[in-house]
Coordinates of C-alpha atoms and ligand atoms in Angstrom, one line a residue:
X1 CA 20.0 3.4 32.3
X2 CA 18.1 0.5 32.5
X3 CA 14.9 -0.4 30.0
X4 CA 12.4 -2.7 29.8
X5 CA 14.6 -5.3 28.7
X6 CA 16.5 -5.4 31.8
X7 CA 13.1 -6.4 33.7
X8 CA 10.1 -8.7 34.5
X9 CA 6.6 -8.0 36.0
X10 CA 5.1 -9.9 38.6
X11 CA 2.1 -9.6 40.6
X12 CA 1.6 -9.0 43.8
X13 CA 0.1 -12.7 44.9
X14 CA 4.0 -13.6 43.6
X15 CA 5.5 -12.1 46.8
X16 CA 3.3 -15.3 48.8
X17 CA 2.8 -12.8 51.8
X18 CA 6.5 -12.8 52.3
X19 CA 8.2 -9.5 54.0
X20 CA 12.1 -9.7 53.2
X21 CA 13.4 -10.5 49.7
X22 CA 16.5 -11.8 48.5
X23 CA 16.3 -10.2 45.3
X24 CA 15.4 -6.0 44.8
X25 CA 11.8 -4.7 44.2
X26 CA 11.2 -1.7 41.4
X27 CA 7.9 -0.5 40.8
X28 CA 7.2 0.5 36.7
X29 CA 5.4 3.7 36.7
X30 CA 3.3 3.0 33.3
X31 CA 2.9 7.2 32.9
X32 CA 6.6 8.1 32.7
X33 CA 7.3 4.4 31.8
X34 CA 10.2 4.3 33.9
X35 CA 11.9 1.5 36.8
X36 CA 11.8 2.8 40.2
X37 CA 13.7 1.3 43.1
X38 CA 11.2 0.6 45.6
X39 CA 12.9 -1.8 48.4
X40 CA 16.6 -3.7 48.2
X41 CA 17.2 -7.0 48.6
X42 CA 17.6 -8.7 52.1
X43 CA 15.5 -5.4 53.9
X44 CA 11.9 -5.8 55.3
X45 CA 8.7 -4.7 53.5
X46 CA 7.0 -3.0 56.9
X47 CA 3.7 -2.6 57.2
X48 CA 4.3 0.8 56.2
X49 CA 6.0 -0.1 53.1
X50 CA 3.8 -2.5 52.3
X51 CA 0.3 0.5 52.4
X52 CA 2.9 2.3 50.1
X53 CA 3.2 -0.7 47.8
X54 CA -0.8 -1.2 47.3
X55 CA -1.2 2.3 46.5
X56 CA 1.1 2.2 44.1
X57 CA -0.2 -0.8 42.4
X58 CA -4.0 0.8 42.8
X59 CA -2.7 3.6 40.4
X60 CA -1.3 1.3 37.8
X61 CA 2.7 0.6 39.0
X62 CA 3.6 -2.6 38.8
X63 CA 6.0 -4.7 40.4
X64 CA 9.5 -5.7 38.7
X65 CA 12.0 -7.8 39.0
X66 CA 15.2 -7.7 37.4
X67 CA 15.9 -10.4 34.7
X68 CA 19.5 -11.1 36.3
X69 CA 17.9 -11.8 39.8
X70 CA 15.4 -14.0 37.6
X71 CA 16.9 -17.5 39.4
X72 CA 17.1 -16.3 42.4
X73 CA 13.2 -15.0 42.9
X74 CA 12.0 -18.3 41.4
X75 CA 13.7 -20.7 43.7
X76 CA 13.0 -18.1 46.5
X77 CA 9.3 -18.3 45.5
X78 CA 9.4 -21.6 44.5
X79 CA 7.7 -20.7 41.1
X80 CA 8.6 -22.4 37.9
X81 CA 9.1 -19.8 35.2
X82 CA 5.8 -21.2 33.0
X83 CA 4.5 -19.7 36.2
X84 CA 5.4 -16.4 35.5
X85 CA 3.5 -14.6 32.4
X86 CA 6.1 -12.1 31.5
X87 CA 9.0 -14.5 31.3
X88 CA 7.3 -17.0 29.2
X89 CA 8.9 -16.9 25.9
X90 CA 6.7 -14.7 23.2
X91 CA 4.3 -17.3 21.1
X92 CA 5.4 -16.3 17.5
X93 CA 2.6 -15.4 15.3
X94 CA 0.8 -18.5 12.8
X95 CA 2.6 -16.5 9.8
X96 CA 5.8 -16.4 11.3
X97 CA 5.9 -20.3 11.7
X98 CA 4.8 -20.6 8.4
X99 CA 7.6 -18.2 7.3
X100 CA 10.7 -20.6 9.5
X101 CA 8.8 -23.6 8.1
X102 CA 9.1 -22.1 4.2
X103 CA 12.8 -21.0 4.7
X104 CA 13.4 -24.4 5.5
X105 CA 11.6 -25.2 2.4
X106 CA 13.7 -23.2 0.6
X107 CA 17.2 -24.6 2.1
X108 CA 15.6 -28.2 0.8
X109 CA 14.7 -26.8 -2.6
X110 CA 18.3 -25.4 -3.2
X111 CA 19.9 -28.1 -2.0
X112 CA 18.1 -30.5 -4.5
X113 CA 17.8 -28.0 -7.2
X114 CA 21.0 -26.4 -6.9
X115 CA 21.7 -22.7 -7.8
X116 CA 19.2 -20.9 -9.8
X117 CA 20.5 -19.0 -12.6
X118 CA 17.8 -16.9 -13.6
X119 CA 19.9 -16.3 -17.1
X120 CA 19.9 -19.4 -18.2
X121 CA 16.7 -20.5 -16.7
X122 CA 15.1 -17.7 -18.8
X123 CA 15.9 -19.3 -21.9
X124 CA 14.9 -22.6 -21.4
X125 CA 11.4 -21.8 -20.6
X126 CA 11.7 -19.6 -24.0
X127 CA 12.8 -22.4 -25.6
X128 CA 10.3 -24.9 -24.3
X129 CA 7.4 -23.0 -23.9
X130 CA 7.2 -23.6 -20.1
X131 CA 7.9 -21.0 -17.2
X132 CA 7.0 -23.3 -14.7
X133 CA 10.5 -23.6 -13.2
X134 CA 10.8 -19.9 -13.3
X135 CA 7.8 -19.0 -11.5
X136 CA 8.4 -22.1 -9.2
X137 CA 11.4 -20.6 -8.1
X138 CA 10.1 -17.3 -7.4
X139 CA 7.3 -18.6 -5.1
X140 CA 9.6 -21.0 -3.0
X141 CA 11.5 -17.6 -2.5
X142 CA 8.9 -14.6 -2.3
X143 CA 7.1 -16.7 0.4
X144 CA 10.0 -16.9 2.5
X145 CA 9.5 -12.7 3.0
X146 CA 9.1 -11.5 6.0
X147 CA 5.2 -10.7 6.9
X148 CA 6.7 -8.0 9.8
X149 CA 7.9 -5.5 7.4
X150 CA 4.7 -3.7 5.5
X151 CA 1.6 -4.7 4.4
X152 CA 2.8 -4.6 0.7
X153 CA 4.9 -7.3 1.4
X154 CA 1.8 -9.4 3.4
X155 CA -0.2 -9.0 0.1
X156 CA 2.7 -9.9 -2.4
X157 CA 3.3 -13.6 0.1
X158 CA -0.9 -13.6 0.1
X159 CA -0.8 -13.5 -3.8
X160 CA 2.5 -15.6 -4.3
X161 CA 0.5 -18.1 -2.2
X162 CA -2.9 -18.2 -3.8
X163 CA -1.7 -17.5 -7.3
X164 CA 1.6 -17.8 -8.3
X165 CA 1.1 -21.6 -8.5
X166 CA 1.0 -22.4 -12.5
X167 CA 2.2 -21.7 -16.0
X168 CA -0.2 -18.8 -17.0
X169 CA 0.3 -15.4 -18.7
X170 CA -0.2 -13.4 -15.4
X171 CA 2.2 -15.5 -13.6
X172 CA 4.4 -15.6 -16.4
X173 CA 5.0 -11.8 -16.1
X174 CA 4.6 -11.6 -12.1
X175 CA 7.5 -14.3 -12.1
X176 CA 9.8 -12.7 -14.8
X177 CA 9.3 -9.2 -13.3
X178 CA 10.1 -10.3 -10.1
X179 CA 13.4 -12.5 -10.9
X180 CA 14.3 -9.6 -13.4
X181 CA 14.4 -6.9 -11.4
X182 CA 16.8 -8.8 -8.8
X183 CA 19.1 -9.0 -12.0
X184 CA 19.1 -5.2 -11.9
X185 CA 20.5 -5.6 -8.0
X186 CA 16.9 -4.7 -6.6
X187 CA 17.0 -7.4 -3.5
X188 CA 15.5 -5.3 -0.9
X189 CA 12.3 -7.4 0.4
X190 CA 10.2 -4.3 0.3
X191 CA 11.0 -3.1 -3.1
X192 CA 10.6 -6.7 -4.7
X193 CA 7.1 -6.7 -3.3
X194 CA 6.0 -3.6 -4.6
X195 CA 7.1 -4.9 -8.1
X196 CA 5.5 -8.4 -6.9
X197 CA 2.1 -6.6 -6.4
X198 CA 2.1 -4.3 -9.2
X199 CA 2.7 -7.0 -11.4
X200 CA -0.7 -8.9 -10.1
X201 CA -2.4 -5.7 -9.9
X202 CA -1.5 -3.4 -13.0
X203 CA -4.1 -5.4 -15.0
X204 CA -6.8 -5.6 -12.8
X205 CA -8.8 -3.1 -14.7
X206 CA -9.5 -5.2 -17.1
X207 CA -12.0 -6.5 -15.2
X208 CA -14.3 -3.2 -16.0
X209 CA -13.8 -3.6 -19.8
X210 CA -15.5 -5.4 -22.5
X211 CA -14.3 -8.9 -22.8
X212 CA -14.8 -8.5 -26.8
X213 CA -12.5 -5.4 -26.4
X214 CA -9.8 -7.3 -24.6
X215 CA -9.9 -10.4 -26.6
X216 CA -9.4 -8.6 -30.3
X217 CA -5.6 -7.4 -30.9
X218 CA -4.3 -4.2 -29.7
X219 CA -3.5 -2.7 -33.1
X220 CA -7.0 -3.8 -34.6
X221 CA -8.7 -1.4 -32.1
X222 CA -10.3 1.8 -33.2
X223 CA -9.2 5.0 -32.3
X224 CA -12.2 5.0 -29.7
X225 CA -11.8 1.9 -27.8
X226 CA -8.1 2.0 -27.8
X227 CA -8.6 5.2 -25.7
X228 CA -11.4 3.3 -23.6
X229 CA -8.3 0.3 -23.4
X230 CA -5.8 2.4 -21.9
X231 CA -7.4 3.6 -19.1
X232 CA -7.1 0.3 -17.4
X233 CA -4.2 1.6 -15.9
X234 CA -6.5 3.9 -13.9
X235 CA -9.1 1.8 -13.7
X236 CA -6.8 -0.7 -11.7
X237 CA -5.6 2.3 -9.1
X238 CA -9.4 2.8 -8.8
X239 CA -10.5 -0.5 -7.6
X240 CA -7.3 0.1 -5.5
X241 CA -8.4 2.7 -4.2
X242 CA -12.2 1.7 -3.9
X243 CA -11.5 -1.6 -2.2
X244 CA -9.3 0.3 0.3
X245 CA -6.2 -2.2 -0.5
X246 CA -3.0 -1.0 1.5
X247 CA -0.1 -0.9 -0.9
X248 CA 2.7 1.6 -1.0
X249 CA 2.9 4.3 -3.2
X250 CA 5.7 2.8 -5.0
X251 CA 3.2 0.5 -6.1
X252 CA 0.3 2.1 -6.8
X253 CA 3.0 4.0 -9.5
X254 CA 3.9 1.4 -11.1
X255 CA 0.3 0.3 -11.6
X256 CA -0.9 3.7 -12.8
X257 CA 2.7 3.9 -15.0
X258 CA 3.5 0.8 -16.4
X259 CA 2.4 2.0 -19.6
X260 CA 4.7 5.5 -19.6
X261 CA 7.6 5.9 -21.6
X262 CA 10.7 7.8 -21.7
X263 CA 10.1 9.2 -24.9
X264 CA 7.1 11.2 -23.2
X265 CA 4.6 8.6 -25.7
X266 CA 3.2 6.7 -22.9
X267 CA 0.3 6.6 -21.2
X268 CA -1.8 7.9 -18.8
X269 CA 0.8 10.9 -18.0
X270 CA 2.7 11.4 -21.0
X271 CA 5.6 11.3 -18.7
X272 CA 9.3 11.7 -19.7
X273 CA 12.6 10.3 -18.8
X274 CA 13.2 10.2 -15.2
X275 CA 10.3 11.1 -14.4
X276 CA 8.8 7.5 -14.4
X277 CA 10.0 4.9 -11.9
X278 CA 12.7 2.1 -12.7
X279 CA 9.8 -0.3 -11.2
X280 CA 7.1 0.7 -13.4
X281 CA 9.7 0.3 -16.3
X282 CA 10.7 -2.8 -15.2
X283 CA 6.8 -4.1 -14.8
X284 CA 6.3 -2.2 -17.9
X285 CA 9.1 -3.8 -20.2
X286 CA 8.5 -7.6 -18.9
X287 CA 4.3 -7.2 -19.7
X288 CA 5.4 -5.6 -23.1
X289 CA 7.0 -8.4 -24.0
X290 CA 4.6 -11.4 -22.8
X291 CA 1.9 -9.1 -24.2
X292 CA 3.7 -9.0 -27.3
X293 CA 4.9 -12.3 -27.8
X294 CA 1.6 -13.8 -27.5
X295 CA -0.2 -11.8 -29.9
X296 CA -2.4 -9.2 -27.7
X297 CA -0.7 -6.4 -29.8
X298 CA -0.6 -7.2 -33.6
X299 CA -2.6 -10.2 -33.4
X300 CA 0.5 -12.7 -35.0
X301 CA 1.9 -15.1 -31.8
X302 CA 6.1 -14.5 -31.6
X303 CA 8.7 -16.6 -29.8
X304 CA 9.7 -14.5 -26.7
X305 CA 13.6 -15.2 -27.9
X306 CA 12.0 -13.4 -31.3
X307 CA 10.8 -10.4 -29.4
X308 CA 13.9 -10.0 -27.8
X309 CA 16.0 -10.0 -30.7
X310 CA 13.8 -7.8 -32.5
X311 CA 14.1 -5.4 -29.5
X312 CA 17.6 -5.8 -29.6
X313 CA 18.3 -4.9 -33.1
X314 CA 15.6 -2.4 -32.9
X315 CA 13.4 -3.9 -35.6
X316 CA 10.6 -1.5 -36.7
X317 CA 7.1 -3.9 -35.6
X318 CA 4.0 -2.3 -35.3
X319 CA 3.7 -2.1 -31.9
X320 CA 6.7 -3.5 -30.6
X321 CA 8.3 -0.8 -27.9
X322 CA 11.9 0.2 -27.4
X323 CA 10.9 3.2 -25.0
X324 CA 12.3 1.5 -21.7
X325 CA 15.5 3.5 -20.8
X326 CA 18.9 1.9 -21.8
X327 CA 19.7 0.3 -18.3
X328 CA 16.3 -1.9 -18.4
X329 CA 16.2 -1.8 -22.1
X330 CA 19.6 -3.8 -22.1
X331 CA 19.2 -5.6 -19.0
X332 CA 16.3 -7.2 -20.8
X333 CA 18.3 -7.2 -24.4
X334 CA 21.0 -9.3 -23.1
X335 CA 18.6 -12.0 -20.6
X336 CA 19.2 -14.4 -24.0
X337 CA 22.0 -15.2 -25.8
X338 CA 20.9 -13.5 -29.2
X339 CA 23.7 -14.3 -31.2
X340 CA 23.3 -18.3 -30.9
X341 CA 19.8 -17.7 -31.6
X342 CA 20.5 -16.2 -34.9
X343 CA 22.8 -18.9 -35.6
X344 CA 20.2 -21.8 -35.0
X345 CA 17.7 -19.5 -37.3
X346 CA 20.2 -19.3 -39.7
X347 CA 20.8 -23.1 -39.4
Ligands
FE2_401 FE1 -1.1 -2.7 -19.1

């Protein structure tokens, strides 16, 4: 049977008054949207034919054409194919140039840069204080999406554009979440935006809190505004939902769960093991640790490679979390080599 593909539409001033054809006529009935035979090749288009023809273009058919007789109506015509609207090629949209001009980009930025290993990556900017090669990385990649394939995934390259451009805290976990969770074999375009998105978003409730509240240590709160503090998971689905932002589901969980654990002592659900989404883990785990290591918890500044290690072994800390489920738990246990830390603190 033969589709749309196997066609072009002309219009009627195309047939130049002519009455025989060396190429087929169909008519496209737009109702049933279906290709009709309506005169072969080489036979005369009477006047008969012809009344037919205009009544059936006065109700909507159009003419067609099919794309293998494409040579021979244009030099029959004498028509270039610029000439003819439905054979020009489609003009790709502003954001898909943009997207062929930023895989190029990429190809440049590998080629100089040579293959990322997140692993090791990881460490230096641990070591040196400085994630700007990390989050680098992710933007040259993240912007190379696809802007076709949901709007989750237009708002993570909007984002990745406007903000993922320096060494900051946000960035720092948006980056790290991101290149972590492809460690975990998440590479699916549409998944690493939701976790792209949640990570910018999950803190956006901030915004409606006390700046005093947010700048004095997590453990130093009182019973009261520690409550008032962790509804800025909610808060941030709110001005979601408020300012009518179109995000999956997926991500809207991991902004409202980033916070849960599997123990059940998280928060705003108390939910338990499975239960809570590898994503919001994985946000959940990466802002733990940033959040940790830079003093927003206990109020002391850590080394990240510190954190880790004291995650790894387990170390008792007030407020230091374990609660992430083994697979993310060690996935994010074993991102250092711990033991050749030990050895330079024991140096
Ligand atoms: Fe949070």
């Amino acid at each position: 049977m033969k589709t749309e593909y196997d066609f072009f539409i002309i219009e009627r001033d195309h047939l130049k008054g002519k009455n025989i054809f060396p190429f087929q006529l169909y008519i496209f009935n737009p109702i049933h949207k279906k290709y009709s035979m309506f005169l072969n090749g080489n036979r005369p288009l009477t006047k008969e034919l012809e009344s037919f023809l205009d009544f059936l273009l006065d109700k909507g058919g159009k003419i067609a054409i099919l794309k293998k007789q494409r040579r021979t109506f244009l030099t029959e015509q004498s028509f270039h194919e610029s000439e003819i609207p439905s054979l020009k090629a489609r003009e790709l949209h502003e954001l898909e140039k943009e997207r062929i001009m930023n895989l190029k980009l990429k190809e440049m930025y590998d080629e100089k840069n040579g293959v990322f290993a997140f692993q090791s990556e990881f460490e230096k900017a641990c070591d040196t204080d400085n994630f700007e090669k990390i989050i680098e990385y992710a933007r040259v990649e993240i912007i190379t999406f696809s802007v076709t394939q949901s709007h989750t995934i237009s708002l993570a390259i909007h984002l990745t554009k406007t903000h993922l451009t320096s060494d900051n805290f946000l960035n720092r976990i948006v980056a790290t979440s991101y290149l972590f969770a492809k460690t975990a074999n998440i590479l699916d375009p549409v998944a690493l935006a939701d976790i792209i998105c949640g990570a910018f978003l999950s803190h956006i409730g901030f915004s409606q809190l006390p700046l005093t509240m947010l700048k004095t240590p997590l453990l130093s709160l009182g019973d009261k505004e520690r409550k008032l503090f962790e509804k800025h998971t909610i808060l941030s689905n709110h001005l979601i939902k408020t300012g009518q932002l179109d995000i999956s589901e997926r991500c809207k969980k991991i902004i409202i769960d980033h916070h849960e654990r599997i123990s059940g002592s998280g928060y705003p659900g108390m939910k338990y093991g499975d239960s809570i989404e590898t994503f919001s883990l994985i946000v959940g785990i990466v802002a733990h640790l940033f959040e940790f290591s830079s003093g927003k918890i206990n109020g002391s500044k850590q080394p990240i490679k510190s954190v880790i290690i004291s995650m790894k072994n387990k170390t008792f800390s007030p407020g230091l979390e374990f609660d992430f489920g083994d697979k993310i738990y060690n996935s994010l246990v074993t991102l250092i080599n711990t033991d050749k830390v030990k050895e330079k603190i024991a140096a």
